Tab-separated table of N, CA and C in Angstrom:
chain	number	residue	atom	x	y	z
A	175	MET	N	-7.480	-10.318	-39.418
A	175	MET	CA	-6.196	-10.245	-38.745
A	175	MET	C	-6.435	-10.222	-37.247
A	176	GLU	N	-5.801	-11.137	-36.560
A	176	GLU	CA	-5.967	-11.238	-35.126
A	176	GLU	C	-4.939	-10.358	-34.420
A	177	LEU	N	-5.418	-9.595	-33.467
A	177	LEU	CA	-4.529	-8.745	-32.684
A	177	LEU	C	-4.254	-9.420	-31.346
A	178	VAL	N	-3.003	-9.711	-31.111
A	178	VAL	CA	-2.620	-10.408	-29.889
A	178	VAL	C	-2.883	-9.528	-28.666
A	179	LEU	N	-2.660	-8.239	-28.788
A	179	LEU	CA	-2.832	-7.348	-27.638
A	179	LEU	C	-4.284	-7.243	-27.202
A	180	LEU	N	-5.204	-7.308	-28.147
A	180	LEU	CA	-6.613	-7.198	-27.790
A	180	LEU	C	-7.211	-8.533	-27.352
A	181	GLU	N	-6.623	-9.637	-27.769
A	181	GLU	CA	-7.143	-10.938	-27.407
A	181	GLU	C	-6.640	-11.430	-26.060
A	182	ASN	N	-5.565	-10.873	-25.561
A	182	ASN	CA	-4.980	-11.338	-24.310
A	182	ASN	C	-5.106	-10.247	-23.251
A	183	PRO	N	-6.008	-10.410	-22.281
A	183	PRO	CA	-6.201	-9.362	-21.277
A	183	PRO	C	-5.010	-9.182	-20.331
A	184	ILE	N	-4.189	-10.203	-20.183
A	184	ILE	CA	-3.017	-10.078	-19.309
A	184	ILE	C	-2.052	-9.043	-19.881
A	185	LEU	N	-1.884	-9.053	-21.193
A	185	LEU	CA	-1.013	-8.063	-21.826
A	185	LEU	C	-1.541	-6.651	-21.632
A	186	LEU	N	-2.843	-6.490	-21.796
A	186	LEU	CA	-3.429	-5.158	-21.599
A	186	LEU	C	-3.231	-4.667	-20.170
A	187	VAL	N	-3.389	-5.559	-19.212
A	187	VAL	CA	-3.211	-5.177	-17.807
A	187	VAL	C	-1.763	-4.777	-17.543
A	188	PHE	N	-0.821	-5.572	-18.015
A	188	PHE	CA	0.582	-5.263	-17.743
A	188	PHE	C	1.058	-4.014	-18.482
A	189	PHE	N	0.626	-3.815	-19.714
A	189	PHE	CA	0.976	-2.572	-20.407
A	189	PHE	C	0.312	-1.385	-19.715
A	190	GLY	N	-0.893	-1.567	-19.217
A	190	GLY	CA	-1.553	-0.505	-18.459
A	190	GLY	C	-0.812	-0.170	-17.177
A	191	ILE	N	-0.318	-1.190	-16.480
A	191	ILE	CA	0.467	-0.958	-15.267
A	191	ILE	C	1.730	-0.170	-15.596
A	192	ALA	N	2.390	-0.523	-16.686
A	192	ALA	CA	3.602	0.186	-17.085
A	192	ALA	C	3.305	1.654	-17.401
A	193	ILE	N	2.204	1.911	-18.082
A	193	ILE	CA	1.846	3.285	-18.428
A	193	ILE	C	1.458	4.076	-17.181
A	194	VAL	N	0.727	3.449	-16.258
A	194	VAL	CA	0.341	4.137	-15.017
A	194	VAL	C	1.566	4.447	-14.165
A	195	LEU	N	2.490	3.516	-14.055
A	195	LEU	CA	3.711	3.782	-13.294
A	195	LEU	C	4.506	4.933	-13.891
A	196	CYS	N	4.573	4.985	-15.203
A	196	CYS	CA	5.275	6.075	-15.873
A	196	CYS	C	4.559	7.402	-15.647
A	197	ALA	N	3.234	7.394	-15.711
A	197	ALA	CA	2.467	8.621	-15.491
A	197	ALA	C	2.593	9.106	-14.046
A	198	VAL	N	2.610	8.191	-13.094
A	198	VAL	CA	2.797	8.570	-11.683
A	198	VAL	C	4.168	9.205	-11.496
A	199	ASP	N	5.161	8.657	-12.155
A	199	ASP	CA	6.511	9.230	-12.066
A	199	ASP	C	6.537	10.643	-12.619
A	200	ILE	N	5.829	10.894	-13.706
A	200	ILE	CA	5.819	12.225	-14.308
A	200	ILE	C	5.047	13.214	-13.446
A	201	VAL	N	3.885	12.815	-12.959
A	201	VAL	CA	3.024	13.739	-12.217
A	201	VAL	C	3.589	14.062	-10.836
A	202	HIS	N	4.034	13.041	-10.121
A	202	HIS	CA	4.472	13.252	-8.739
A	202	HIS	C	5.981	13.393	-8.590
A	203	LYS	N	6.713	13.294	-9.692
A	203	LYS	CA	8.174	13.368	-9.664
A	203	LYS	C	8.720	12.407	-8.599
A	204	ALA	N	8.301	11.161	-8.722
A	204	ALA	CA	8.542	10.156	-7.694
A	204	ALA	C	9.966	9.608	-7.688
A	205	GLY	N	10.754	9.924	-8.648
A	205	GLY	CA	12.116	9.416	-8.679
A	205	GLY	C	12.277	8.315	-9.710
A	206	TYR	N	13.440	7.719	-9.697
A	206	TYR	CA	13.762	6.742	-10.725
A	206	TYR	C	13.193	5.365	-10.439
A	207	ALA	N	12.729	5.105	-9.236
A	207	ALA	CA	12.192	3.781	-8.912
A	207	ALA	C	10.959	3.470	-9.751
A	208	PHE	N	10.074	4.443	-9.926
A	208	PHE	CA	8.886	4.218	-10.736
A	208	PHE	C	9.250	4.068	-12.207
A	209	ARG	N	10.226	4.812	-12.659
A	209	ARG	CA	10.636	4.703	-14.061
A	209	ARG	C	11.276	3.342	-14.339
A	210	ILE	N	12.086	2.864	-13.407
A	210	ILE	CA	12.714	1.551	-13.578
A	210	ILE	C	11.664	0.450	-13.517
A	211	ALA	N	10.734	0.545	-12.563
A	211	ALA	CA	9.667	-0.453	-12.460
A	211	ALA	C	8.802	-0.447	-13.716
A	212	SER	N	8.515	0.735	-14.234
A	212	SER	CA	7.732	0.845	-15.456
A	212	SER	C	8.468	0.194	-16.619
A	213	GLY	N	9.747	0.423	-16.722
A	213	GLY	CA	10.534	-0.174	-17.798
A	213	GLY	C	10.608	-1.688	-17.707
A	214	VAL	N	10.758	-2.202	-16.494
A	214	VAL	CA	10.839	-3.655	-16.310
A	214	VAL	C	9.513	-4.318	-16.676
A	215	VAL	N	8.404	-3.738	-16.213
A	215	VAL	CA	7.090	-4.296	-16.546
A	215	VAL	C	6.836	-4.205	-18.051
A	216	PHE	N	7.230	-3.100	-18.653
A	216	PHE	CA	7.035	-2.921	-20.090
A	216	PHE	C	7.838	-3.936	-20.900
A	217	VAL	N	9.098	-4.114	-20.563
A	217	VAL	CA	9.943	-5.057	-21.310
A	217	VAL	C	9.446	-6.487	-21.126
A	218	ALA	N	9.044	-6.836	-19.906
A	218	ALA	CA	8.525	-8.190	-19.670
A	218	ALA	C	7.245	-8.425	-20.472
A	219	SER	N	6.374	-7.428	-20.522
A	219	SER	CA	5.139	-7.551	-21.299
A	219	SER	C	5.440	-7.630	-22.790
A	220	LEU	N	6.416	-6.875	-23.223
A	220	LEU	CA	6.785	-6.889	-24.633
A	220	LEU	C	7.358	-8.244	-25.053
A	221	VAL	N	8.191	-8.828	-24.212
A	221	VAL	CA	8.738	-10.152	-24.505
A	221	VAL	C	7.613	-11.190	-24.545
A	222	TYR	N	6.670	-11.089	-23.612
A	222	TYR	CA	5.536	-12.016	-23.602
A	222	TYR	C	4.691	-11.856	-24.858
A	223	ALA	N	4.490	-10.622	-25.298
A	223	ALA	CA	3.717	-10.382	-26.516
A	223	ALA	C	4.430	-10.960	-27.737
A	224	ILE	N	5.736	-10.826	-27.781
A	224	ILE	CA	6.499	-11.392	-28.895
A	224	ILE	C	6.403	-12.913	-28.892
A	225	LEU	N	6.468	-13.512	-27.709
A	225	LEU	CA	6.351	-14.967	-27.618
A	225	LEU	C	4.967	-15.458	-28.042
A	226	LEU	N	3.947	-14.623	-27.834
A	226	LEU	CA	2.595	-14.995	-28.258
A	226	LEU	C	2.375	-14.766	-29.744
A	227	GLY	N	3.293	-14.096	-30.418
A	227	GLY	CA	3.192	-13.902	-31.856
A	227	GLY	C	2.623	-12.564	-32.264
A	228	ALA	N	2.870	-11.528	-31.492
A	228	ALA	CA	2.385	-10.196	-31.840
A	228	ALA	C	3.083	-9.700	-33.101
A	229	SER	N	2.344	-8.956	-33.893
A	229	SER	CA	2.919	-8.428	-35.128
A	229	SER	C	3.795	-7.211	-34.822
A	230	LEU	N	4.577	-6.834	-35.811
A	230	LEU	CA	5.472	-5.700	-35.644
A	230	LEU	C	4.702	-4.407	-35.414
A	231	GLU	N	3.562	-4.254	-36.056
A	231	GLU	CA	2.757	-3.044	-35.886
A	231	GLU	C	2.248	-2.912	-34.455
A	232	GLU	N	1.813	-4.016	-33.859
A	232	GLU	CA	1.341	-3.989	-32.473
A	232	GLU	C	2.467	-3.598	-31.521
A	233	ILE	N	3.617	-4.187	-31.743
A	233	ILE	CA	4.762	-3.915	-30.876
A	233	ILE	C	5.191	-2.457	-31.009
A	234	LEU	N	5.245	-1.956	-32.234
A	234	LEU	CA	5.653	-0.568	-32.448
A	234	LEU	C	4.645	0.420	-31.877
A	235	LEU	N	3.367	0.113	-31.950
A	235	LEU	CA	2.347	0.998	-31.415
A	235	LEU	C	2.509	1.181	-29.910
A	236	VAL	N	2.664	0.098	-29.198
A	236	VAL	CA	2.817	0.180	-27.747
A	236	VAL	C	4.149	0.828	-27.382
A	237	THR	N	5.194	0.509	-28.126
A	237	THR	CA	6.510	1.085	-27.845
A	237	THR	C	6.512	2.596	-28.078
A	238	LEU	N	5.853	3.064	-29.122
A	238	LEU	CA	5.793	4.504	-29.376
A	238	LEU	C	5.006	5.247	-28.304
A	239	VAL	N	3.948	4.628	-27.806
A	239	VAL	CA	3.185	5.256	-26.718
A	239	VAL	C	4.052	5.389	-25.471
A	240	MET	N	4.777	4.343	-25.122
A	240	MET	CA	5.658	4.413	-23.943
A	240	MET	C	6.795	5.403	-24.164
A	241	PHE	N	7.357	5.418	-25.360
A	241	PHE	CA	8.436	6.362	-25.649
A	241	PHE	C	7.953	7.800	-25.534
A	242	ALA	N	6.787	8.088	-26.084
A	242	ALA	CA	6.242	9.449	-26.008
A	242	ALA	C	5.944	9.850	-24.568
A	243	LEU	N	5.443	8.923	-23.784
A	243	LEU	CA	5.141	9.219	-22.383
A	243	LEU	C	6.419	9.462	-21.586
A	244	ASN	N	7.443	8.654	-21.836
A	244	ASN	CA	8.718	8.858	-21.145
A	244	ASN	C	9.412	10.132	-21.592
A	245	LEU	N	9.195	10.518	-22.831
A	245	LEU	CA	9.831	11.717	-23.357
A	245	LEU	C	9.257	12.990	-22.730
A	246	THR	N	8.015	12.959	-22.308
A	246	THR	CA	7.391	14.155	-21.737
A	246	THR	C	8.051	14.591	-20.431
A	247	ALA	N	8.643	13.677	-19.702
A	247	ALA	CA	9.323	14.044	-18.455
A	247	ALA	C	10.516	14.943	-18.735
A	248	PHE	N	11.180	14.742	-19.841
A	248	PHE	CA	12.345	15.559	-20.171
A	248	PHE	C	11.963	16.823	-20.926
A	249	VAL	N	10.862	16.792	-21.652
A	249	VAL	CA	10.430	17.962	-22.411
A	249	VAL	C	9.934	19.065	-21.480
A	250	THR	N	9.295	18.686	-20.381
A	250	THR	CA	8.764	19.684	-19.451
A	250	THR	C	9.860	20.441	-18.730
A	251	GLY	N	11.067	19.906	-18.704
A	251	GLY	CA	12.179	20.597	-18.064
A	251	GLY	C	12.273	20.333	-16.577
A	252	ASP	N	11.482	19.408	-16.065
A	252	ASP	CA	11.518	19.107	-14.648
A	252	ASP	C	12.665	18.192	-14.274
A	253	ARG	N	13.203	17.500	-15.216
A	253	ARG	CA	14.270	16.529	-14.951
A	253	ARG	C	15.618	17.081	-15.406
A	254	LYS	N	16.638	16.683	-14.690
A	254	LYS	CA	18.000	16.988	-15.118
A	254	LYS	C	18.469	15.886	-16.037
A	255	SER	N	19.309	16.242	-16.970
A	255	SER	CA	19.836	15.248	-17.883
A	255	SER	C	20.795	14.335	-17.142
A	256	VAL	N	20.768	13.049	-17.433
A	256	VAL	CA	21.644	12.110	-16.772
A	256	VAL	C	23.011	12.052	-17.446
A	257	VAL	N	23.159	12.705	-18.585
A	257	VAL	CA	24.435	12.675	-19.305
A	257	VAL	C	25.298	13.824	-18.829
């Protein structure tokens, strides 16, 4: 079984950029600009991975990692709810 994420280094770089931007936002409380940039890079990388033929398991794995990382900002209590 071929893994699209491991065979394409561009995807790894862009998903890494998205994760680093999200981590910088959490650590330095940099504001919503880093979170928005992280989301845009993540969605663009995800669309590219889908176009390359990534399987559902690959997509879900990366999405769960990003979701868990984004969730930690609200669990720590440092952020106010936007609702």
